[in-house]
Amino acid sequence: MNDSVNIFSVTGMTCDGCAQTIKTKLELESEISKAEISFSSTKLIIHSSKKYKSEELNKIIKSVGNYTFDIEKNVNSLTSLFVYFRTYKPIFISLFFVVILSIVSSFNELFNIKDFLRFFMGYFFIIFSFLKLHNVRQFAVSFSNYDPITKKIPNFGRIYPFIELILGTLFLLNFFTLFINFATIVILLPQTYGIYNKLMKKEKILCACLGTSFEIPLSKLTIIENLTMCSMATIMIVIYFNSSL
């Protein structure tokens, strides 16, 4: 399920330590995936699988201090969207560059959808693999939390960034097109299944899609990314066989 975003005003904090105490206590709740709070802003942003009322939070936090939460009355869907974008900003920025590079690269007098798909998949793998290569060992540990293949074959997590890099390069060079499209589906579908299971169990796990440099909660966004790539690979396979007829 997608996390809902609730924003509250906080009273009773006297220092940054109070903010950290509140954050730690709230994130112990199984329904809360992330709590953002600072002493300076006196605002609490909660990412959770259910919509919290201020009374519920006051009850949860009662044991650690005399703090009070009041839900922000002026919060609207636009604010929630802004908070969501801020949380997943590194992913959106990376995808933005992938799309721009793909559009520019696929224009050869006229826009070519086949080339766009190929370039999109190529740039996607290359950009995301570079971020994973920043710390391969840490990535492998984080990746094993939800990737079924890495759970059974731990070393797969260590070579996975290099697999993405090779696939990305082959997509851009337009080499072994049938093989790399099948390979894309083979590595991404099990991963997507693993992510889905973790989300259904409401486990709090960081997404390893951008390596370990960014603390991004695992969410449906990664499932959408993977299924989009698998769909593109499927379309490319269909195009390949149609052109062979």
JSON list of C-alpha atoms in Angstrom, two decimals:
[
{"chain": "A", "resi": 1, "resn": "MET", "atom": "CA", "xyz": [0.00, 0.00, 0.00]},
{"chain": "A", "resi": 2, "resn": "ASN", "atom": "CA", "xyz": [1.08, 3.59, -0.54]},
{"chain": "A", "resi": 3, "resn": "ASP", "atom": "CA", "xyz": [1.89, 5.53, 2.60]},
{"chain": "A", "resi": 4, "resn": "SER", "atom": "CA", "xyz": [-0.46, 8.35, 3.53]},
{"chain": "A", "resi": 5, "resn": "VAL", "atom": "CA", "xyz": [1.11, 11.62, 4.64]},
{"chain": "A", "resi": 6, "resn": "ASN", "atom": "CA", "xyz": [-0.11, 13.38, 7.77]},
{"chain": "A", "resi": 7, "resn": "ILE", "atom": "CA", "xyz": [1.22, 16.73, 8.96]},
{"chain": "A", "resi": 8, "resn": "PHE", "atom": "CA", "xyz": [0.91, 17.90, 12.57]},
{"chain": "A", "resi": 9, "resn": "SER", "atom": "CA", "xyz": [2.00, 20.89, 14.60]},
{"chain": "A", "resi": 10, "resn": "VAL", "atom": "CA", "xyz": [3.94, 20.00, 17.76]},
{"chain": "A", "resi": 11, "resn": "THR", "atom": "CA", "xyz": [4.05, 21.76, 21.12]},
{"chain": "A", "resi": 12, "resn": "GLY", "atom": "CA", "xyz": [6.13, 20.93, 24.18]},
{"chain": "A", "resi": 13, "resn": "MET", "atom": "CA", "xyz": [9.55, 20.52, 22.54]},
{"chain": "A", "resi": 14, "resn": "THR", "atom": "CA", "xyz": [12.44, 22.38, 24.19]},
{"chain": "A", "resi": 15, "resn": "CYS", "atom": "CA", "xyz": [15.44, 21.17, 22.15]},
{"chain": "A", "resi": 16, "resn": "ASP", "atom": "CA", "xyz": [16.59, 19.02, 19.23]},
{"chain": "A", "resi": 17, "resn": "GLY", "atom": "CA", "xyz": [16.77, 16.07, 21.61]},
{"chain": "A", "resi": 18, "resn": "CYS", "atom": "CA", "xyz": [13.00, 16.26, 22.08]},
{"chain": "A", "resi": 19, "resn": "ALA", "atom": "CA", "xyz": [12.50, 16.03, 18.32]},
{"chain": "A", "resi": 20, "resn": "GLN", "atom": "CA", "xyz": [14.77, 12.98, 18.13]},
{"chain": "A", "resi": 21, "resn": "THR", "atom": "CA", "xyz": [12.94, 11.32, 21.03]},
{"chain": "A", "resi": 22, "resn": "ILE", "atom": "CA", "xyz": [9.58, 11.81, 19.31]},
{"chain": "A", "resi": 23, "resn": "LYS", "atom": "CA", "xyz": [10.93, 10.54, 15.98]},
{"chain": "A", "resi": 24, "resn": "THR", "atom": "CA", "xyz": [12.41, 7.40, 17.57]},
{"chain": "A", "resi": 25, "resn": "LYS", "atom": "CA", "xyz": [9.23, 6.61, 19.51]},
{"chain": "A", "resi": 26, "resn": "LEU", "atom": "CA", "xyz": [6.90, 7.08, 16.54]},
{"chain": "A", "resi": 27, "resn": "GLU", "atom": "CA", "xyz": [9.02, 5.00, 14.16]},
{"chain": "A", "resi": 28, "resn": "LEU", "atom": "CA", "xyz": [8.68, 2.05, 16.54]},
{"chain": "A", "resi": 29, "resn": "GLU", "atom": "CA", "xyz": [5.03, 1.85, 15.45]},
{"chain": "A", "resi": 30, "resn": "SER", "atom": "CA", "xyz": [4.57, -0.78, 12.74]},
{"chain": "A", "resi": 31, "resn": "GLU", "atom": "CA", "xyz": [2.19, 1.43, 10.72]},
{"chain": "A", "resi": 32, "resn": "ILE", "atom": "CA", "xyz": [4.62, 4.38, 10.62]},
{"chain": "A", "resi": 33, "resn": "SER", "atom": "CA", "xyz": [7.35, 4.03, 7.99]},
{"chain": "A", "resi": 34, "resn": "LYS", "atom": "CA", "xyz": [8.94, 7.44, 8.55]},
{"chain": "A", "resi": 35, "resn": "ALA", "atom": "CA", "xyz": [8.59, 10.42, 10.90]},
{"chain": "A", "resi": 36, "resn": "GLU", "atom": "CA", "xyz": [10.12, 13.80, 10.00]},
{"chain": "A", "resi": 37, "resn": "ILE", "atom": "CA", "xyz": [10.37, 16.38, 12.77]},
{"chain": "A", "resi": 38, "resn": "SER", "atom": "CA", "xyz": [12.62, 19.28, 13.75]},
{"chain": "A", "resi": 39, "resn": "PHE", "atom": "CA", "xyz": [12.70, 21.55, 16.78]},
{"chain": "A", "resi": 40, "resn": "SER", "atom": "CA", "xyz": [13.00, 24.69, 14.64]},
{"chain": "A", "resi": 41, "resn": "SER", "atom": "CA", "xyz": [9.89, 24.11, 12.50]},
{"chain": "A", "resi": 42, "resn": "THR", "atom": "CA", "xyz": [7.69, 22.48, 15.20]},
{"chain": "A", "resi": 43, "resn": "LYS", "atom": "CA", "xyz": [6.14, 20.41, 12.40]},
{"chain": "A", "resi": 44, "resn": "LEU", "atom": "CA", "xyz": [5.76, 16.65, 12.29]},
{"chain": "A", "resi": 45, "resn": "ILE", "atom": "CA", "xyz": [5.36, 14.82, 8.97]},
{"chain": "A", "resi": 46, "resn": "ILE", "atom": "CA", "xyz": [4.32, 11.19, 9.22]},
{"chain": "A", "resi": 47, "resn": "HIS", "atom": "CA", "xyz": [4.44, 8.63, 6.42]},
{"chain": "A", "resi": 48, "resn": "SER", "atom": "CA", "xyz": [2.19, 5.78, 7.49]},
{"chain": "A", "resi": 49, "resn": "SER", "atom": "CA", "xyz": [0.02, 2.96, 6.19]},
{"chain": "A", "resi": 50, "resn": "LYS", "atom": "CA", "xyz": [-2.99, 4.44, 7.99]},
{"chain": "A", "resi": 51, "resn": "LYS", "atom": "CA", "xyz": [-4.26, 7.94, 8.65]},
{"chain": "A", "resi": 52, "resn": "TYR", "atom": "CA", "xyz": [-3.48, 9.00, 12.20]},
{"chain": "A", "resi": 53, "resn": "LYS", "atom": "CA", "xyz": [-5.54, 11.32, 14.39]},
{"chain": "A", "resi": 54, "resn": "SER", "atom": "CA", "xyz": [-3.79, 13.70, 16.75]},
{"chain": "A", "resi": 55, "resn": "GLU", "atom": "CA", "xyz": [-5.36, 11.90, 19.73]},
{"chain": "A", "resi": 56, "resn": "GLU", "atom": "CA", "xyz": [-3.71, 8.64, 18.69]},
{"chain": "A", "resi": 57, "resn": "LEU", "atom": "CA", "xyz": [-0.29, 10.25, 18.45]},
{"chain": "A", "resi": 58, "resn": "ASN", "atom": "CA", "xyz": [-0.71, 11.98, 21.78]},
{"chain": "A", "resi": 59, "resn": "LYS", "atom": "CA", "xyz": [-1.45, 8.60, 23.35]},
{"chain": "A", "resi": 60, "resn": "ILE", "atom": "CA", "xyz": [1.57, 6.95, 21.70]},
{"chain": "A", "resi": 61, "resn": "ILE", "atom": "CA", "xyz": [3.99, 9.69, 22.74]},
{"chain": "A", "resi": 62, "resn": "LYS", "atom": "CA", "xyz": [2.64, 10.20, 26.27]},
{"chain": "A", "resi": 63, "resn": "SER", "atom": "CA", "xyz": [5.22, 7.87, 27.83]},
{"chain": "A", "resi": 64, "resn": "VAL", "atom": "CA", "xyz": [8.25, 9.85, 26.61]},
{"chain": "A", "resi": 65, "resn": "GLY", "atom": "CA", "xyz": [7.29, 13.43, 27.40]},
{"chain": "A", "resi": 66, "resn": "ASN", "atom": "CA", "xyz": [4.68, 16.15, 27.68]},
{"chain": "A", "resi": 67, "resn": "TYR", "atom": "CA", "xyz": [4.23, 16.74, 23.95]},
{"chain": "A", "resi": 68, "resn": "THR", "atom": "CA", "xyz": [1.04, 17.58, 22.09]},
{"chain": "A", "resi": 69, "resn": "PHE", "atom": "CA", "xyz": [0.15, 17.06, 18.43]},
{"chain": "A", "resi": 70, "resn": "ASP", "atom": "CA", "xyz": [-2.51, 18.93, 16.48]},
{"chain": "A", "resi": 71, "resn": "ILE", "atom": "CA", "xyz": [-3.28, 18.07, 12.87]},
{"chain": "A", "resi": 72, "resn": "GLU", "atom": "CA", "xyz": [-2.63, 20.87, 10.40]},
{"chain": "A", "resi": 73, "resn": "LYS", "atom": "CA", "xyz": [-6.03, 22.08, 9.19]},
{"chain": "A", "resi": 74, "resn": "ASN", "atom": "CA", "xyz": [-4.72, 23.66, 5.99]},
{"chain": "A", "resi": 75, "resn": "VAL", "atom": "CA", "xyz": [-2.96, 20.58, 4.63]},
{"chain": "A", "resi": 76, "resn": "ASN", "atom": "CA", "xyz": [-4.27, 19.65, 1.19]},
{"chain": "A", "resi": 77, "resn": "SER", "atom": "CA", "xyz": [-3.43, 17.15, -1.52]},
{"chain": "A", "resi": 78, "resn": "LEU", "atom": "CA", "xyz": [-0.91, 19.56, -3.03]},
{"chain": "A", "resi": 79, "resn": "THR", "atom": "CA", "xyz": [1.01, 19.66, 0.25]},
{"chain": "A", "resi": 80, "resn": "SER", "atom": "CA", "xyz": [0.95, 15.87, 0.46]},
{"chain": "A", "resi": 81, "resn": "LEU", "atom": "CA", "xyz": [2.22, 15.68, -3.10]},
{"chain": "A", "resi": 82, "resn": "PHE", "atom": "CA", "xyz": [5.05, 18.07, -2.24]},
{"chain": "A", "resi": 83, "resn": "VAL", "atom": "CA", "xyz": [6.05, 15.94, 0.76]},
{"chain": "A", "resi": 84, "resn": "TYR", "atom": "CA", "xyz": [5.94, 12.79, -1.40]},
{"chain": "A", "resi": 85, "resn": "PHE", "atom": "CA", "xyz": [8.15, 14.43, -4.03]},
{"chain": "A", "resi": 86, "resn": "ARG", "atom": "CA", "xyz": [10.61, 15.57, -1.38]},
{"chain": "A", "resi": 87, "resn": "THR", "atom": "CA", "xyz": [10.87, 12.04, 0.02]},
{"chain": "A", "resi": 88, "resn": "TYR", "atom": "CA", "xyz": [11.51, 10.46, -3.38]},
{"chain": "A", "resi": 89, "resn": "LYS", "atom": "CA", "xyz": [13.25, 13.43, -4.99]},
{"chain": "A", "resi": 90, "resn": "PRO", "atom": "CA", "xyz": [16.47, 11.55, -5.89]},
{"chain": "A", "resi": 91, "resn": "ILE", "atom": "CA", "xyz": [14.45, 8.97, -7.85]},
{"chain": "A", "resi": 92, "resn": "PHE", "atom": "CA", "xyz": [12.38, 11.60, -9.67]},
{"chain": "A", "resi": 93, "resn": "ILE", "atom": "CA", "xyz": [15.49, 13.61, -10.59]},
{"chain": "A", "resi": 94, "resn": "SER", "atom": "CA", "xyz": [17.23, 10.48, -11.91]},
{"chain": "A", "resi": 95, "resn": "LEU", "atom": "CA", "xyz": [14.16, 9.54, -13.96]},
{"chain": "A", "resi": 96, "resn": "PHE", "atom": "CA", "xyz": [13.92, 13.10, -15.29]},
{"chain": "A", "resi": 97, "resn": "PHE", "atom": "CA", "xyz": [17.45, 12.86, -16.71]},
{"chain": "A", "resi": 98, "resn": "VAL", "atom": "CA", "xyz": [16.70, 9.40, -18.12]},
{"chain": "A", "resi": 99, "resn": "VAL", "atom": "CA", "xyz": [13.63, 10.75, -19.98]},
{"chain": "A", "resi": 100, "resn": "ILE", "atom": "CA", "xyz": [15.40, 13.88, -21.30]},
{"chain": "A", "resi": 101, "resn": "LEU", "atom": "CA", "xyz": [18.44, 11.92, -22.51]},
{"chain": "A", "resi": 102, "resn": "SER", "atom": "CA", "xyz": [16.15, 9.33, -24.14]},
{"chain": "A", "resi": 103, "resn": "ILE", "atom": "CA", "xyz": [14.09, 11.94, -25.99]},
{"chain": "A", "resi": 104, "resn": "VAL", "atom": "CA", "xyz": [17.17, 13.77, -27.26]},
{"chain": "A", "resi": 105, "resn": "SER", "atom": "CA", "xyz": [18.92, 10.54, -28.30]},
{"chain": "A", "resi": 106, "resn": "SER", "atom": "CA", "xyz": [15.91, 9.05, -30.10]},
{"chain": "A", "resi": 107, "resn": "PHE", "atom": "CA", "xyz": [15.31, 12.05, -32.38]},
{"chain": "A", "resi": 108, "resn": "ASN", "atom": "CA", "xyz": [16.69, 11.40, -35.84]},
{"chain": "A", "resi": 109, "resn": "GLU", "atom": "CA", "xyz": [14.65, 13.81, -37.98]},
{"chain": "A", "resi": 110, "resn": "LEU", "atom": "CA", "xyz": [11.51, 12.09, -36.63]},
{"chain": "A", "resi": 111, "resn": "PHE", "atom": "CA", "xyz": [10.78, 10.70, -33.17]},
{"chain": "A", "resi": 112, "resn": "ASN", "atom": "CA", "xyz": [11.22, 6.92, -33.08]},
{"chain": "A", "resi": 113, "resn": "ILE", "atom": "CA", "xyz": [9.39, 5.05, -30.30]},
{"chain": "A", "resi": 114, "resn": "LYS", "atom": "CA", "xyz": [11.59, 1.96, -30.65]},
{"chain": "A", "resi": 115, "resn": "ASP", "atom": "CA", "xyz": [14.73, 4.03, -30.21]},
{"chain": "A", "resi": 116, "resn": "PHE", "atom": "CA", "xyz": [13.15, 5.91, -27.30]},
{"chain": "A", "resi": 117, "resn": "LEU", "atom": "CA", "xyz": [12.41, 2.66, -25.45]},
{"chain": "A", "resi": 118, "resn": "ARG", "atom": "CA", "xyz": [15.92, 1.38, -26.11]},
{"chain": "A", "resi": 119, "resn": "PHE", "atom": "CA", "xyz": [17.59, 4.59, -24.97]},
{"chain": "A", "resi": 120, "resn": "PHE", "atom": "CA", "xyz": [15.31, 4.87, -21.94]},
{"chain": "A", "resi": 121, "resn": "MET", "atom": "CA", "xyz": [16.23, 1.38, -20.76]},
{"chain": "A", "resi": 122, "resn": "GLY", "atom": "CA", "xyz": [19.90, 2.00, -21.51]},
{"chain": "A", "resi": 123, "resn": "TYR", "atom": "CA", "xyz": [20.16, 5.29, -19.64]},
{"chain": "A", "resi": 124, "resn": "PHE", "atom": "CA", "xyz": [18.01, 3.93, -16.80]},
{"chain": "A", "resi": 125, "resn": "PHE", "atom": "CA", "xyz": [20.37, 1.02, -16.19]},
{"chain": "A", "resi": 126, "resn": "ILE", "atom": "CA", "xyz": [23.53, 3.09, -16.55]},
{"chain": "A", "resi": 127, "resn": "ILE", "atom": "CA", "xyz": [22.48, 5.98, -14.28]},
{"chain": "A", "resi": 128, "resn": "PHE", "atom": "CA", "xyz": [21.06, 3.71, -11.60]},
{"chain": "A", "resi": 129, "resn": "SER", "atom": "CA", "xyz": [24.04, 1.34, -11.77]},
{"chain": "A", "resi": 130, "resn": "PHE", "atom": "CA", "xyz": [26.52, 4.20, -11.24]},
{"chain": "A", "resi": 131, "resn": "LEU", "atom": "CA", "xyz": [24.71, 5.13, -8.02]},
{"chain": "A", "resi": 132, "resn": "LYS", "atom": "CA", "xyz": [24.80, 1.51, -6.85]},
{"chain": "A", "resi": 133, "resn": "LEU", "atom": "CA", "xyz": [28.53, 1.21, -7.65]},
{"chain": "A", "resi": 134, "resn": "HIS", "atom": "CA", "xyz": [29.29, 3.94, -5.11]},
{"chain": "A", "resi": 135, "resn": "ASN", "atom": "CA", "xyz": [29.26, 1.27, -2.40]},
{"chain": "A", "resi": 136, "resn": "VAL", "atom": "CA", "xyz": [28.69, -2.20, -3.81]},
{"chain": "A", "resi": 137, "resn": "ARG", "atom": "CA", "xyz": [29.03, -4.05, -0.50]},
{"chain": "A", "resi": 138, "resn": "GLN", "atom": "CA", "xyz": [26.47, -1.88, 1.29]},
{"chain": "A", "resi": 139, "resn": "PHE", "atom": "CA", "xyz": [24.15, -2.07, -1.71]},
{"chain": "A", "resi": 140, "resn": "ALA", "atom": "CA", "xyz": [24.29, -5.88, -1.70]},
{"chain": "A", "resi": 141, "resn": "VAL", "atom": "CA", "xyz": [23.27, -6.00, 1.97]},
{"chain": "A", "resi": 142, "resn": "SER", "atom": "CA", "xyz": [20.36, -3.60, 1.44]},
{"chain": "A", "resi": 143, "resn": "PHE", "atom": "CA", "xyz": [19.31, -5.31, -1.80]},
{"chain": "A", "resi": 144, "resn": "SER", "atom": "CA", "xyz": [19.16, -8.73, -0.10]},
{"chain": "A", "resi": 145, "resn": "ASN", "atom": "CA", "xyz": [16.33, -7.45, 2.11]},
{"chain": "A", "resi": 146, "resn": "TYR", "atom": "CA", "xyz": [13.85, -7.78, -0.74]},
{"chain": "A", "resi": 147, "resn": "ASP", "atom": "CA", "xyz": [15.47, -9.39, -3.80]},
{"chain": "A", "resi": 148, "resn": "PRO", "atom": "CA", "xyz": [14.70, -13.16, -3.82]},
{"chain": "A", "resi": 149, "resn": "ILE", "atom": "CA", "xyz": [17.70, -14.02, -6.02]},
{"chain": "A", "resi": 150, "resn": "THR", "atom": "CA", "xyz": [20.17, -12.23, -3.73]},
{"chain": "A", "resi": 151, "resn": "LYS", "atom": "CA", "xyz": [18.64, -13.94, -0.69]},
{"chain": "A", "resi": 152, "resn": "LYS", "atom": "CA", "xyz": [19.48, -17.34, -2.20]},
{"chain": "A", "resi": 153, "resn": "ILE", "atom": "CA", "xyz": [22.72, -16.27, -3.92]},
{"chain": "A", "resi": 154, "resn": "PRO", "atom": "CA", "xyz": [24.33, -13.48, -1.79]},
{"chain": "A", "resi": 155, "resn": "ASN", "atom": "CA", "xyz": [27.04, -12.75, -4.36]},
{"chain": "A", "resi": 156, "resn": "PHE", "atom": "CA", "xyz": [24.37, -11.84, -6.91]},
{"chain": "A", "resi": 157, "resn": "GLY", "atom": "CA", "xyz": [23.87, -8.57, -5.04]},
{"chain": "A", "resi": 158, "resn": "ARG", "atom": "CA", "xyz": [27.54, -7.72, -5.51]},
{"chain": "A", "resi": 159, "resn": "ILE", "atom": "CA", "xyz": [27.51, -8.29, -9.26]},
{"chain": "A", "resi": 160, "resn": "TYR", "atom": "CA", "xyz": [24.04, -6.81, -9.83]},
{"chain": "A", "resi": 161, "resn": "PRO", "atom": "CA", "xyz": [25.26, -3.20, -10.39]},
{"chain": "A", "resi": 162, "resn": "PHE", "atom": "CA", "xyz": [27.69, -4.51, -13.02]},
{"chain": "A", "resi": 163, "resn": "ILE", "atom": "CA", "xyz": [24.88, -6.47, -14.69]},
{"chain": "A", "resi": 164, "resn": "GLU", "atom": "CA", "xyz": [22.86, -3.25, -14.92]},
{"chain": "A", "resi": 165, "resn": "LEU", "atom": "CA", "xyz": [25.88, -1.39, -16.30]},
{"chain": "A", "resi": 166, "resn": "ILE", "atom": "CA", "xyz": [26.47, -4.04, -18.98]},
{"chain": "A", "resi": 167, "resn": "LEU", "atom": "CA", "xyz": [22.77, -4.15, -19.92]},
{"chain": "A", "resi": 168, "resn": "GLY", "atom": "CA", "xyz": [22.64, -0.36, -20.15]},
{"chain": "A", "resi": 169, "resn": "THR", "atom": "CA", "xyz": [25.70, -0.26, -22.39]},
{"chain": "A", "resi": 170, "resn": "LEU", "atom": "CA", "xyz": [24.30, -2.97, -24.68]},
{"chain": "A", "resi": 171, "resn": "PHE", "atom": "CA", "xyz": [20.96, -1.14, -24.94]},
{"chain": "A", "resi": 172, "resn": "LEU", "atom": "CA", "xyz": [22.70, 2.08, -25.99]},
{"chain": "A", "resi": 173, "resn": "LEU", "atom": "CA", "xyz": [24.89, 0.22, -28.50]},
{"chain": "A", "resi": 174, "resn": "ASN", "atom": "CA", "xyz": [21.87, -1.77, -29.76]},
{"chain": "A", "resi": 175, "resn": "PHE", "atom": "CA", "xyz": [23.70, -5.09, -29.34]},
{"chain": "A", "resi": 176, "resn": "PHE", "atom": "CA", "xyz": [22.11, -8.47, -28.48]},
{"chain": "A", "resi": 177, "resn": "THR", "atom": "CA", "xyz": [18.68, -6.82, -28.31]},
{"chain": "A", "resi": 178, "resn": "LEU", "atom": "CA", "xyz": [16.64, -9.99, -27.80]},
{"chain": "A", "resi": 179, "resn": "PHE", "atom": "CA", "xyz": [18.91, -11.31, -25.06]},
{"chain": "A", "resi": 180, "resn": "ILE", "atom": "CA", "xyz": [19.10, -8.05, -23.08]},
{"chain": "A", "resi": 181, "resn": "ASN", "atom": "CA", "xyz": [15.33, -7.58, -23.15]},
{"chain": "A", "resi": 182, "resn": "PHE", "atom": "CA", "xyz": [14.75, -11.08, -21.80]},
{"chain": "A", "resi": 183, "resn": "ALA", "atom": "CA", "xyz": [17.50, -10.49, -19.22]},
{"chain": "A", "resi": 184, "resn": "THR", "atom": "CA", "xyz": [15.75, -7.31, -18.08]},
{"chain": "A", "resi": 185, "resn": "ILE", "atom": "CA", "xyz": [12.55, -9.22, -17.37]},
{"chain": "A", "resi": 186, "resn": "VAL", "atom": "CA", "xyz": [14.41, -12.07, -15.65]},
{"chain": "A", "resi": 187, "resn": "ILE", "atom": "CA", "xyz": [16.22, -9.81, -13.15]},
{"chain": "A", "resi": 188, "resn": "LEU", "atom": "CA", "xyz": [13.41, -7.32, -12.49]},
{"chain": "A", "resi": 189, "resn": "LEU", "atom": "CA", "xyz": [10.33, -9.53, -12.07]},
{"chain": "A", "resi": 190, "resn": "PRO", "atom": "CA", "xyz": [11.61, -11.51, -9.04]},
{"chain": "A", "resi": 191, "resn": "GLN", "atom": "CA", "xyz": [12.79, -8.25, -7.49]},
{"chain": "A", "resi": 192, "resn": "THR", "atom": "CA", "xyz": [9.34, -6.72, -8.01]},
{"chain": "A", "resi": 193, "resn": "TYR", "atom": "CA", "xyz": [7.70, -9.73, -6.39]},
{"chain": "A", "resi": 194, "resn": "GLY", "atom": "CA", "xyz": [10.02, -9.37, -3.39]},
{"chain": "A", "resi": 195, "resn": "ILE", "atom": "CA", "xyz": [9.19, -5.66, -3.03]},
{"chain": "A", "resi": 196, "resn": "TYR", "atom": "CA", "xyz": [5.46, -6.41, -3.23]},
{"chain": "A", "resi": 197, "resn": "ASN", "atom": "CA", "xyz": [5.75, -8.97, -0.43]},
{"chain": "A", "resi": 198, "resn": "LYS", "atom": "CA", "xyz": [7.63, -6.56, 1.82]},
{"chain": "A", "resi": 199, "resn": "LEU", "atom": "CA", "xyz": [5.06, -3.81, 1.25]},
{"chain": "A", "resi": 200, "resn": "MET", "atom": "CA", "xyz": [2.19, -6.17, 2.00]},
{"chain": "A", "resi": 201, "resn": "LYS", "atom": "CA", "xyz": [3.89, -7.11, 5.28]},
{"chain": "A", "resi": 202, "resn": "LYS", "atom": "CA", "xyz": [4.37, -3.38, 5.99]},
{"chain": "A", "resi": 203, "resn": "GLU", "atom": "CA", "xyz": [8.05, -3.89, 6.73]},
{"chain": "A", "resi": 204, "resn": "LYS", "atom": "CA", "xyz": [10.18, -0.75, 7.05]},
{"chain": "A", "resi": 205, "resn": "ILE", "atom": "CA", "xyz": [12.95, -1.17, 4.49]},
{"chain": "A", "resi": 206, "resn": "LEU", "atom": "CA", "xyz": [15.06, 1.29, 2.55]},
{"chain": "A", "resi": 207, "resn": "CYS", "atom": "CA", "xyz": [15.02, 1.10, -1.24]},
{"chain": "A", "resi": 208, "resn": "ALA", "atom": "CA", "xyz": [18.37, 0.16, -2.77]},
{"chain": "A", "resi": 209, "resn": "CYS", "atom": "CA", "xyz": [17.49, 1.29, -6.31]},
{"chain": "A", "resi": 210, "resn": "LEU", "atom": "CA", "xyz": [19.81, 4.32, -5.98]},
{"chain": "A", "resi": 211, "resn": "GLY", "atom": "CA", "xyz": [22.40, 2.50, -3.92]},
{"chain": "A", "resi": 212, "resn": "THR", "atom": "CA", "xyz": [22.88, 3.42, -0.26]},
{"chain": "A", "resi": 213, "resn": "SER", "atom": "CA", "xyz": [23.74, 7.11, -0.65]},
{"chain": "A", "resi": 214, "resn": "PHE", "atom": "CA", "xyz": [20.08, 8.10, -0.22]},
{"chain": "A", "resi": 215, "resn": "GLU", "atom": "CA", "xyz": [17.67, 6.99, 2.51]},
{"chain": "A", "resi": 216, "resn": "ILE", "atom": "CA", "xyz": [14.56, 6.34, 0.45]},
{"chain": "A", "resi": 217, "resn": "PRO", "atom": "CA", "xyz": [11.73, 4.19, 1.85]},
{"chain": "A", "resi": 218, "resn": "LEU", "atom": "CA", "xyz": [10.74, 1.17, -0.20]},
{"chain": "A", "resi": 219, "resn": "SER", "atom": "CA", "xyz": [7.44, 1.95, -1.89]},
{"chain": "A", "resi": 220, "resn": "LYS", "atom": "CA", "xyz": [5.15, 1.25, -4.83]},
{"chain": "A", "resi": 221, "resn": "LEU", "atom": "CA", "xyz": [7.22, 3.70, -6.85]},
{"chain": "A", "resi": 222, "resn": "THR", "atom": "CA", "xyz": [9.94, 1.06, -7.25]},
{"chain": "A", "resi": 223, "resn": "ILE", "atom": "CA", "xyz": [7.34, -1.49, -8.35]},
{"chain": "A", "resi": 224, "resn": "ILE", "atom": "CA", "xyz": [6.10, 0.99, -10.98]},
{"chain": "A", "resi": 225, "resn": "GLU", "atom": "CA", "xyz": [9.68, 1.55, -12.19]},
{"chain": "A", "resi": 226, "resn": "ASN", "atom": "CA", "xyz": [10.36, -2.17, -12.52]},
{"chain": "A", "resi": 227, "resn": "LEU", "atom": "CA", "xyz": [7.06, -3.00, -14.20]},
{"chain": "A", "resi": 228, "resn": "THR", "atom": "CA", "xyz": [7.56, -0.11, -16.62]},
{"chain": "A", "resi": 229, "resn": "MET", "atom": "CA", "xyz": [10.96, -1.52, -17.57]},
{"chain": "A", "resi": 230, "resn": "CYS", "atom": "CA", "xyz": [9.50, -5.03, -17.95]},
{"chain": "A", "resi": 231, "resn": "SER", "atom": "CA", "xyz": [6.69, -3.65, -20.12]},
{"chain": "A", "resi": 232, "resn": "MET", "atom": "CA", "xyz": [9.20, -1.82, -22.31]},
{"chain": "A", "resi": 233, "resn": "ALA", "atom": "CA", "xyz": [11.28, -5.00, -22.62]},
{"chain": "A", "resi": 234, "resn": "THR", "atom": "CA", "xyz": [8.17, -6.97, -23.61]},
{"chain": "A", "resi": 235, "resn": "ILE", "atom": "CA", "xyz": [7.27, -4.39, -26.27]},
{"chain": "A", "resi": 236, "resn": "MET", "atom": "CA", "xyz": [10.83, -4.55, -27.62]},
{"chain": "A", "resi": 237, "resn": "ILE", "atom": "CA", "xyz": [10.64, -8.35, -27.80]},
{"chain": "A", "resi": 238, "resn": "VAL", "atom": "CA", "xyz": [7.35, -8.16, -29.73]},
{"chain": "A", "resi": 239, "resn": "ILE", "atom": "CA", "xyz": [8.86, -5.58, -32.10]},
{"chain": "A", "resi": 240, "resn": "TYR", "atom": "CA", "xyz": [11.90, -7.82, -32.61]},
{"chain": "A", "resi": 241, "resn": "PHE", "atom": "CA", "xyz": [9.83, -10.86, -33.61]},
{"chain": "A", "resi": 242, "resn": "ASN", "atom": "CA", "xyz": [7.45, -8.80, -35.77]},
{"chain": "A", "resi": 243, "resn": "SER", "atom": "CA", "xyz": [10.37, -7.33, -37.68]},
{"chain": "A", "resi": 244, "resn": "SER", "atom": "CA", "xyz": [11.76, -10.84, -38.22]},
{"chain": "A", "resi": 245, "resn": "LEU", "atom": "CA", "xyz": [8.59, -12.03, -39.96]}
]
